[in-house]
């Protein structure tokens, strides 16, 4: 297994692969980012052990299966590489061109993109039939789903091999065509944007919007809490891609969301979003 990018998603993907028994190489652009990513894996494994989800002995075994690198050249032996780099089409396409050069001809290349058409990356390689989307959900070790994206060029065999692999990670697989938003974000982004519009219009308080959906429809967290969790910048980025693609007002990002991103109120990662975590505010919970 190879994983490109050791951020939030890449480190989670490497963790679930290593926990499932796969020798996993993970690459970051420099050693500082790599060290931080590997630390994130260790912390998540510690949580899994403390919650009784992973036997103590398995923690070291899983860590022992992960090898960090700063060079894509170390992916030569990988059967499957999942790219979880920055959500930027140039960066991703360049990564696929390089992976195509260093990986064995039979290796499958996947992207964890949440929004960029897979055919863009597939077409940059000489193995467009062996490229697909594998969109993991955040937090990767906890969420039981992977959304697969079949590009125009993806072969039946690639999808089948990838499906069997995903099941060995203990995840449920759904398959979408290669259209912006796929299945999950096509439904989730308008919902999140509507919650922001509701707050912006002064229709209800942030707590009542969150409690309404949490207790009224059994969502694990309300939409504004989820926005803080996913990142307002990530949500805005995906909303803009969806709006560009479909020109449908359902996907138009609310002004408040855009302004909060400009102000760096990105959610948990910057200490402030719809709730101010730096000041110790806690979103409503069950
Ligand atoms: N490894 C394994 N299991 C772990 C773990 C880890 N590192 N950390 C926590 N867990 C387990 C816990 O033991 C617990 O299991 P249990 O239910 O059997 O007791 C479960 O995961 C929940 O953990 P917590 O008790 O710590 O936390 P909460 O109950 O508060 O749940 C949450 C946290 C899972 C984040 C939950 O609030 C949730 O599901 N929120 C919604 C998340 C969501 O919607 N994600 C998708 C976002 S969209 C996306 O990713 C697409 C992108 O493109 C935008």
PDB file of N, CA and C and ligand atoms in Angstrom, residues 9 15 19 41 43-54 87 112-115 135-143 147 184-185 188-189 192 219-221 225-226 229-231 234-235 238 285, ligand 1:
ATOM      1  N   UNK A   9      -6.515  13.246   6.465  1.00  0.00           N
ATOM      2  CA  UNK A   9      -7.080  12.109   5.739  1.00  0.00           C
ATOM      3  C   UNK A   9      -6.014  11.048   5.463  1.00  0.00           C
ATOM      4  N   UNK A  15      -3.466   4.615   8.678  1.00  0.00           N
ATOM      5  CA  UNK A  15      -3.771   3.889   9.921  1.00  0.00           C
ATOM      6  C   UNK A  15      -4.702   2.689   9.663  1.00  0.00           C
ATOM      7  N   UNK A  19      -3.725  -1.169  10.188  1.00  0.00           N
ATOM      8  CA  UNK A  19      -4.504  -1.975  11.143  1.00  0.00           C
ATOM      9  C   UNK A  19      -5.079  -3.214  10.481  1.00  0.00           C
ATOM     10  N   UNK A  41      -1.031   9.477  13.621  1.00  0.00           N
ATOM     11  CA  UNK A  41      -1.388   8.050  13.555  1.00  0.00           C
ATOM     12  C   UNK A  41      -1.228   7.426  14.935  1.00  0.00           C
ATOM     13  N   UNK A  43      -1.278   8.849  17.874  1.00  0.00           N
ATOM     14  CA  UNK A  43      -2.289   9.354  18.820  1.00  0.00           C
ATOM     15  C   UNK A  43      -3.635   8.671  18.579  1.00  0.00           C
ATOM     16  N   UNK A  44      -3.987   8.468  17.303  1.00  0.00           N
ATOM     17  CA  UNK A  44      -5.269   7.833  16.997  1.00  0.00           C
ATOM     18  C   UNK A  44      -5.248   6.363  17.434  1.00  0.00           C
ATOM     19  N   UNK A  45      -4.101   5.689  17.241  1.00  0.00           N
ATOM     20  CA  UNK A  45      -3.992   4.292  17.695  1.00  0.00           C
ATOM     21  C   UNK A  45      -4.104   4.230  19.222  1.00  0.00           C
ATOM     22  N   UNK A  46      -3.509   5.220  19.895  1.00  0.00           N
ATOM     23  CA  UNK A  46      -3.617   5.275  21.369  1.00  0.00           C
ATOM     24  C   UNK A  46      -5.086   5.379  21.779  1.00  0.00           C
ATOM     25  N   UNK A  47      -5.830   6.259  21.072  1.00  0.00           N
ATOM     26  CA  UNK A  47      -7.263   6.409  21.384  1.00  0.00           C
ATOM     27  C   UNK A  47      -7.988   5.089  21.165  1.00  0.00           C
ATOM     28  N   UNK A  48      -7.671   4.433  20.032  1.00  0.00           N
ATOM     29  CA  UNK A  48      -8.344   3.164  19.726  1.00  0.00           C
ATOM     30  C   UNK A  48      -8.083   2.141  20.830  1.00  0.00           C
ATOM     31  N   UNK A  49      -6.847   2.114  21.343  1.00  0.00           N
ATOM     32  CA  UNK A  49      -6.521   1.169  22.425  1.00  0.00           C
ATOM     33  C   UNK A  49      -7.294   1.559  23.687  1.00  0.00           C
ATOM     34  N   UNK A  50      -7.272   2.866  24.003  1.00  0.00           N
ATOM     35  CA  UNK A  50      -7.933   3.281  25.252  1.00  0.00           C
ATOM     36  C   UNK A  50      -9.445   3.094  25.190  1.00  0.00           C
ATOM     37  N   UNK A  51     -10.017   3.099  23.966  1.00  0.00           N
ATOM     38  CA  UNK A  51     -11.472   2.854  23.831  1.00  0.00           C
ATOM     39  C   UNK A  51     -11.808   1.374  23.687  1.00  0.00           C
ATOM     40  N   UNK A  52     -10.772   0.534  23.765  1.00  0.00           N
ATOM     41  CA  UNK A  52     -11.015  -0.906  23.655  1.00  0.00           C
ATOM     42  C   UNK A  52     -11.310  -1.365  22.237  1.00  0.00           C
ATOM     43  N   UNK A  53     -10.907  -0.557  21.223  1.00  0.00           N
ATOM     44  CA  UNK A  53     -11.164  -0.939  19.824  1.00  0.00           C
ATOM     45  C   UNK A  53      -9.998  -1.705  19.221  1.00  0.00           C
ATOM     46  N   UNK A  54      -8.849  -1.673  19.916  1.00  0.00           N
ATOM     47  CA  UNK A  54      -7.638  -2.278  19.365  1.00  0.00           C
ATOM     48  C   UNK A  54      -6.847  -2.889  20.520  1.00  0.00           C
ATOM     49  N   UNK A  87      -6.077  19.461  -1.896  1.00  0.00           N
ATOM     50  CA  UNK A  87      -7.193  19.450  -2.851  1.00  0.00           C
ATOM     51  C   UNK A  87      -6.958  20.514  -3.934  1.00  0.00           C
ATOM     52  N   UNK A 112      -8.246  10.312  -3.146  1.00  0.00           N
ATOM     53  CA  UNK A 112      -9.229  10.558  -2.072  1.00  0.00           C
ATOM     54  C   UNK A 112      -9.945  11.899  -2.282  1.00  0.00           C
ATOM     55  N   UNK A 113      -9.839  12.469  -3.477  1.00  0.00           N
ATOM     56  CA  UNK A 113     -10.469  13.775  -3.689  1.00  0.00           C
ATOM     57  C   UNK A 113     -11.958  13.759  -3.308  1.00  0.00           C
ATOM     58  N   UNK A 114     -12.434  14.905  -2.781  1.00  0.00           N
ATOM     59  CA  UNK A 114     -13.855  15.005  -2.467  1.00  0.00           C
ATOM     60  C   UNK A 114     -14.599  15.720  -3.580  1.00  0.00           C
ATOM     61  N   UNK A 115     -13.892  16.207  -4.596  1.00  0.00           N
ATOM     62  CA  UNK A 115     -14.588  17.058  -5.555  1.00  0.00           C
ATOM     63  C   UNK A 115     -14.022  17.070  -6.979  1.00  0.00           C
ATOM     64  N   UNK A 135     -13.027   7.861  -1.850  1.00  0.00           N
ATOM     65  CA  UNK A 135     -13.275   9.016  -0.982  1.00  0.00           C
ATOM     66  C   UNK A 135     -13.618   8.527   0.416  1.00  0.00           C
ATOM     67  N   UNK A 136     -12.663   8.685   1.324  1.00  0.00           N
ATOM     68  CA  UNK A 136     -12.862   8.280   2.718  1.00  0.00           C
ATOM     69  C   UNK A 136     -13.566   9.410   3.460  1.00  0.00           C
ATOM     70  N   UNK A 137     -14.217   9.059   4.564  1.00  0.00           N
ATOM     71  CA  UNK A 137     -14.920  10.064   5.377  1.00  0.00           C
ATOM     72  C   UNK A 137     -14.103  10.375   6.622  1.00  0.00           C
ATOM     73  N   UNK A 138     -14.251  11.569   7.123  1.00  0.00           N
ATOM     74  CA  UNK A 138     -13.514  12.061   8.284  1.00  0.00           C
ATOM     75  C   UNK A 138     -14.365  11.901   9.556  1.00  0.00           C
ATOM     76  N   UNK A 139     -13.877  11.296  10.643  1.00  0.00           N
ATOM     77  CA  UNK A 139     -12.554  10.707  10.859  1.00  0.00           C
ATOM     78  C   UNK A 139     -12.437   9.293  10.274  1.00  0.00           C
ATOM     79  N   UNK A 140     -11.388   9.088   9.490  1.00  0.00           N
ATOM     80  CA  UNK A 140     -11.262   7.843   8.711  1.00  0.00           C
ATOM     81  C   UNK A 140     -11.315   6.575   9.584  1.00  0.00           C
ATOM     82  N   UNK A 141     -10.634   6.523  10.734  1.00  0.00           N
ATOM     83  CA  UNK A 141     -10.663   5.265  11.493  1.00  0.00           C
ATOM     84  C   UNK A 141     -12.049   4.934  12.054  1.00  0.00           C
ATOM     85  N   UNK A 142     -12.909   5.936  12.158  1.00  0.00           N
ATOM     86  CA  UNK A 142     -14.213   5.714  12.804  1.00  0.00           C
ATOM     87  C   UNK A 142     -15.341   5.546  11.769  1.00  0.00           C
ATOM     88  N   UNK A 143     -15.296   6.301  10.692  1.00  0.00           N
ATOM     89  CA  UNK A 143     -16.420   6.295   9.749  1.00  0.00           C
ATOM     90  C   UNK A 143     -16.389   5.014   8.900  1.00  0.00           C
ATOM     91  N   UNK A 147     -16.531   5.988  -0.327  1.00  0.00           N
ATOM     92  CA  UNK A 147     -17.300   6.262  -1.533  1.00  0.00           C
ATOM     93  C   UNK A 147     -16.345   6.078  -2.725  1.00  0.00           C
ATOM     94  N   UNK A 184     -22.164  11.684  -1.490  1.00  0.00           N
ATOM     95  CA  UNK A 184     -22.275  12.252  -0.139  1.00  0.00           C
ATOM     96  C   UNK A 184     -22.246  13.785  -0.166  1.00  0.00           C
ATOM     97  N   UNK A 185     -21.256  14.369  -0.808  1.00  0.00           N
ATOM     98  CA  UNK A 185     -21.165  15.837  -0.764  1.00  0.00           C
ATOM     99  C   UNK A 185     -22.245  16.516  -1.603  1.00  0.00           C
ATOM    100  N   UNK A 188     -24.730  16.557   1.123  1.00  0.00           N
ATOM    101  CA  UNK A 188     -24.316  17.189   2.380  1.00  0.00           C
ATOM    102  C   UNK A 188     -24.087  18.704   2.234  1.00  0.00           C
ATOM    103  N   UNK A 189     -23.480  19.125   1.134  1.00  0.00           N
ATOM    104  CA  UNK A 189     -23.079  20.540   1.014  1.00  0.00           C
ATOM    105  C   UNK A 189     -24.301  21.483   0.984  1.00  0.00           C
ATOM    106  N   UNK A 192     -25.503  21.790   4.573  1.00  0.00           N
ATOM    107  CA  UNK A 192     -24.642  22.630   5.418  1.00  0.00           C
ATOM    108  C   UNK A 192     -24.821  24.109   5.054  1.00  0.00           C
ATOM    109  N   UNK A 219     -28.842  12.875  13.803  1.00  0.00           N
ATOM    110  CA  UNK A 219     -27.489  13.064  13.275  1.00  0.00           C
ATOM    111  C   UNK A 219     -26.549  13.092  14.480  1.00  0.00           C
ATOM    112  N   UNK A 220     -25.308  12.562  14.332  1.00  0.00           N
ATOM    113  CA  UNK A 220     -24.415  12.555  15.500  1.00  0.00           C
ATOM    114  C   UNK A 220     -24.015  13.961  15.941  1.00  0.00           C
ATOM    115  N   UNK A 221     -23.983  14.911  15.025  1.00  0.00           N
ATOM    116  CA  UNK A 221     -23.707  16.310  15.387  1.00  0.00           C
ATOM    117  C   UNK A 221     -24.535  17.222  14.490  1.00  0.00           C
ATOM    118  N   UNK A 225     -21.875  22.415  13.922  1.00  0.00           N
ATOM    119  CA  UNK A 225     -20.797  21.667  14.588  1.00  0.00           C
ATOM    120  C   UNK A 225     -20.027  20.844  13.559  1.00  0.00           C
ATOM    121  N   UNK A 226     -20.765  20.258  12.627  1.00  0.00           N
ATOM    122  CA  UNK A 226     -20.108  19.453  11.578  1.00  0.00           C
ATOM    123  C   UNK A 226     -19.241  20.342  10.680  1.00  0.00           C
ATOM    124  N   UNK A 229     -16.131  20.917  12.321  1.00  0.00           N
ATOM    125  CA  UNK A 229     -15.352  19.681  12.350  1.00  0.00           C
ATOM    126  C   UNK A 229     -14.665  19.431  10.997  1.00  0.00           C
ATOM    127  N   UNK A 230     -15.422  19.586   9.918  1.00  0.00           N
ATOM    128  CA  UNK A 230     -14.886  19.339   8.564  1.00  0.00           C
ATOM    129  C   UNK A 230     -13.938  20.471   8.149  1.00  0.00           C
ATOM    130  N   UNK A 231     -14.212  21.689   8.596  1.00  0.00           N
ATOM    131  CA  UNK A 231     -13.428  22.858   8.183  1.00  0.00           C
ATOM    132  C   UNK A 231     -14.251  23.727   7.259  1.00  0.00           C
ATOM    133  N   UNK A 234     -12.700  23.918   3.753  1.00  0.00           N
ATOM    134  CA  UNK A 234     -12.937  22.721   2.937  1.00  0.00           C
ATOM    135  C   UNK A 234     -14.361  22.749   2.378  1.00  0.00           C
ATOM    136  N   UNK A 235     -15.312  23.118   3.226  1.00  0.00           N
ATOM    137  CA  UNK A 235     -16.712  23.144   2.785  1.00  0.00           C
ATOM    138  C   UNK A 235     -16.909  24.195   1.692  1.00  0.00           C
ATOM    139  N   UNK A 238     -15.497  22.997  -1.616  1.00  0.00           N
ATOM    140  CA  UNK A 238     -16.344  22.010  -2.307  1.00  0.00           C
ATOM    141  C   UNK A 238     -17.610  22.697  -2.853  1.00  0.00           C
ATOM    142  N   UNK A 285     -24.165  18.823  22.683  1.00  0.00           N
ATOM    143  CA  UNK A 285     -24.029  17.380  22.487  1.00  0.00           C
ATOM    144  C   UNK A 285     -25.276  16.712  23.032  1.00  0.00           C
TER     145      UNK A 285
HETATM  146  N1  LIG B   1     -10.036   4.347  16.277  1.00  0.00           N
HETATM  147  C1  LIG B   1     -11.115   3.547  16.380  1.00  0.00           C
HETATM  148  N2  LIG B   1     -12.273   3.894  16.974  1.00  0.00           N
HETATM  149  C2  LIG B   1     -12.342   5.122  17.520  1.00  0.00           C
HETATM  150  C3  LIG B   1     -11.256   6.029  17.457  1.00  0.00           C
HETATM  151  C4  LIG B   1     -10.074   5.597  16.798  1.00  0.00           C
HETATM  152  N3  LIG B   1      -9.008   6.382  16.674  1.00  0.00           N
HETATM  153  N4  LIG B   1     -11.627   7.169  18.059  1.00  0.00           N
HETATM  154  C5  LIG B   1     -12.886   6.999  18.471  1.00  0.00           C
HETATM  155  N5  LIG B   1     -13.325   5.764  18.160  1.00  0.00           N
HETATM  156  C6  LIG B   1     -14.657   5.187  18.393  1.00  0.00           C
HETATM  157  C7  LIG B   1     -15.104   5.344  19.833  1.00  0.00           C
HETATM  158  O1  LIG B   1     -14.642   4.275  20.630  1.00  0.00           O
HETATM  159  C8  LIG B   1     -16.621   5.305  19.697  1.00  0.00           C
HETATM  160  O2  LIG B   1     -17.066   3.978  19.503  1.00  0.00           O
HETATM  161  P1  LIG B   1     -18.439   3.435  20.178  1.00  0.00           P
HETATM  162  O3  LIG B   1     -19.533   4.256  19.538  1.00  0.00           O
HETATM  163  O4  LIG B   1     -18.470   1.996  19.815  1.00  0.00           O
HETATM  164  O5  LIG B   1     -18.274   3.713  21.647  1.00  0.00           O
HETATM  165  C9  LIG B   1     -16.855   6.035  18.362  1.00  0.00           C
HETATM  166  O6  LIG B   1     -15.608   5.924  17.631  1.00  0.00           O
HETATM  167  C10 LIG B   1     -17.213   7.493  18.570  1.00  0.00           C
HETATM  168  O7  LIG B   1     -16.130   8.165  19.244  1.00  0.00           O
HETATM  169  P2  LIG B   1     -16.301   9.236  20.424  1.00  0.00           P
HETATM  170  O8  LIG B   1     -17.113   8.653  21.541  1.00  0.00           O
HETATM  171  O9  LIG B   1     -14.936   9.764  20.741  1.00  0.00           O
HETATM  172  O10 LIG B   1     -16.993  10.463  19.818  1.00  0.00           O
HETATM  173  P3  LIG B   1     -18.477  10.758  19.485  1.00  0.00           P
HETATM  174  O11 LIG B   1     -19.408   9.692  19.920  1.00  0.00           O
HETATM  175  O12 LIG B   1     -18.666  12.139  19.957  1.00  0.00           O
HETATM  176  O13 LIG B   1     -18.411  10.722  17.875  1.00  0.00           O
HETATM  177  C11 LIG B   1     -17.806  11.412  15.711  1.00  0.00           C
HETATM  178  C12 LIG B   1     -17.490  11.509  17.191  1.00  0.00           C
HETATM  179  C13 LIG B   1     -17.492  10.008  15.198  1.00  0.00           C
HETATM  180  C14 LIG B   1     -16.928  12.426  14.995  1.00  0.00           C
HETATM  181  C15 LIG B   1     -19.340  11.686  15.524  1.00  0.00           C
HETATM  182  O14 LIG B   1     -19.676  12.901  16.134  1.00  0.00           O
HETATM  183  C16 LIG B   1     -19.733  11.721  14.084  1.00  0.00           C
HETATM  184  O15 LIG B   1     -19.943  10.685  13.454  1.00  0.00           O
HETATM  185  N6  LIG B   1     -19.856  12.952  13.529  1.00  0.00           N
HETATM  186  C17 LIG B   1     -20.196  13.130  12.143  1.00  0.00           C
HETATM  187  C18 LIG B   1     -18.951  12.966  11.315  1.00  0.00           C
HETATM  188  C19 LIG B   1     -19.254  13.079   9.852  1.00  0.00           C
HETATM  189  O16 LIG B   1     -20.354  13.346   9.419  1.00  0.00           O
HETATM  190  N7  LIG B   1     -18.206  12.848   9.063  1.00  0.00           N
HETATM  191  C20 LIG B   1     -18.297  12.952   7.627  1.00  0.00           C
HETATM  192  C21 LIG B   1     -17.959  14.336   7.258  1.00  0.00           C
HETATM  193  S1  LIG B   1     -18.120  14.566   5.516  1.00  0.00           S
HETATM  194  C22 LIG B   1     -16.686  14.034   4.885  1.00  0.00           C
HETATM  195  O17 LIG B   1     -15.793  13.563   5.549  1.00  0.00           O
HETATM  196  C23 LIG B   1     -16.556  14.221   3.412  1.00  0.00           C
HETATM  197  C24 LIG B   1     -15.605  15.350   3.092  1.00  0.00           C
HETATM  198  O18 LIG B   1     -15.373  15.327   1.715  1.00  0.00           O
HETATM  199  C25 LIG B   1     -16.127  16.707   3.499  1.00  0.00           C
END
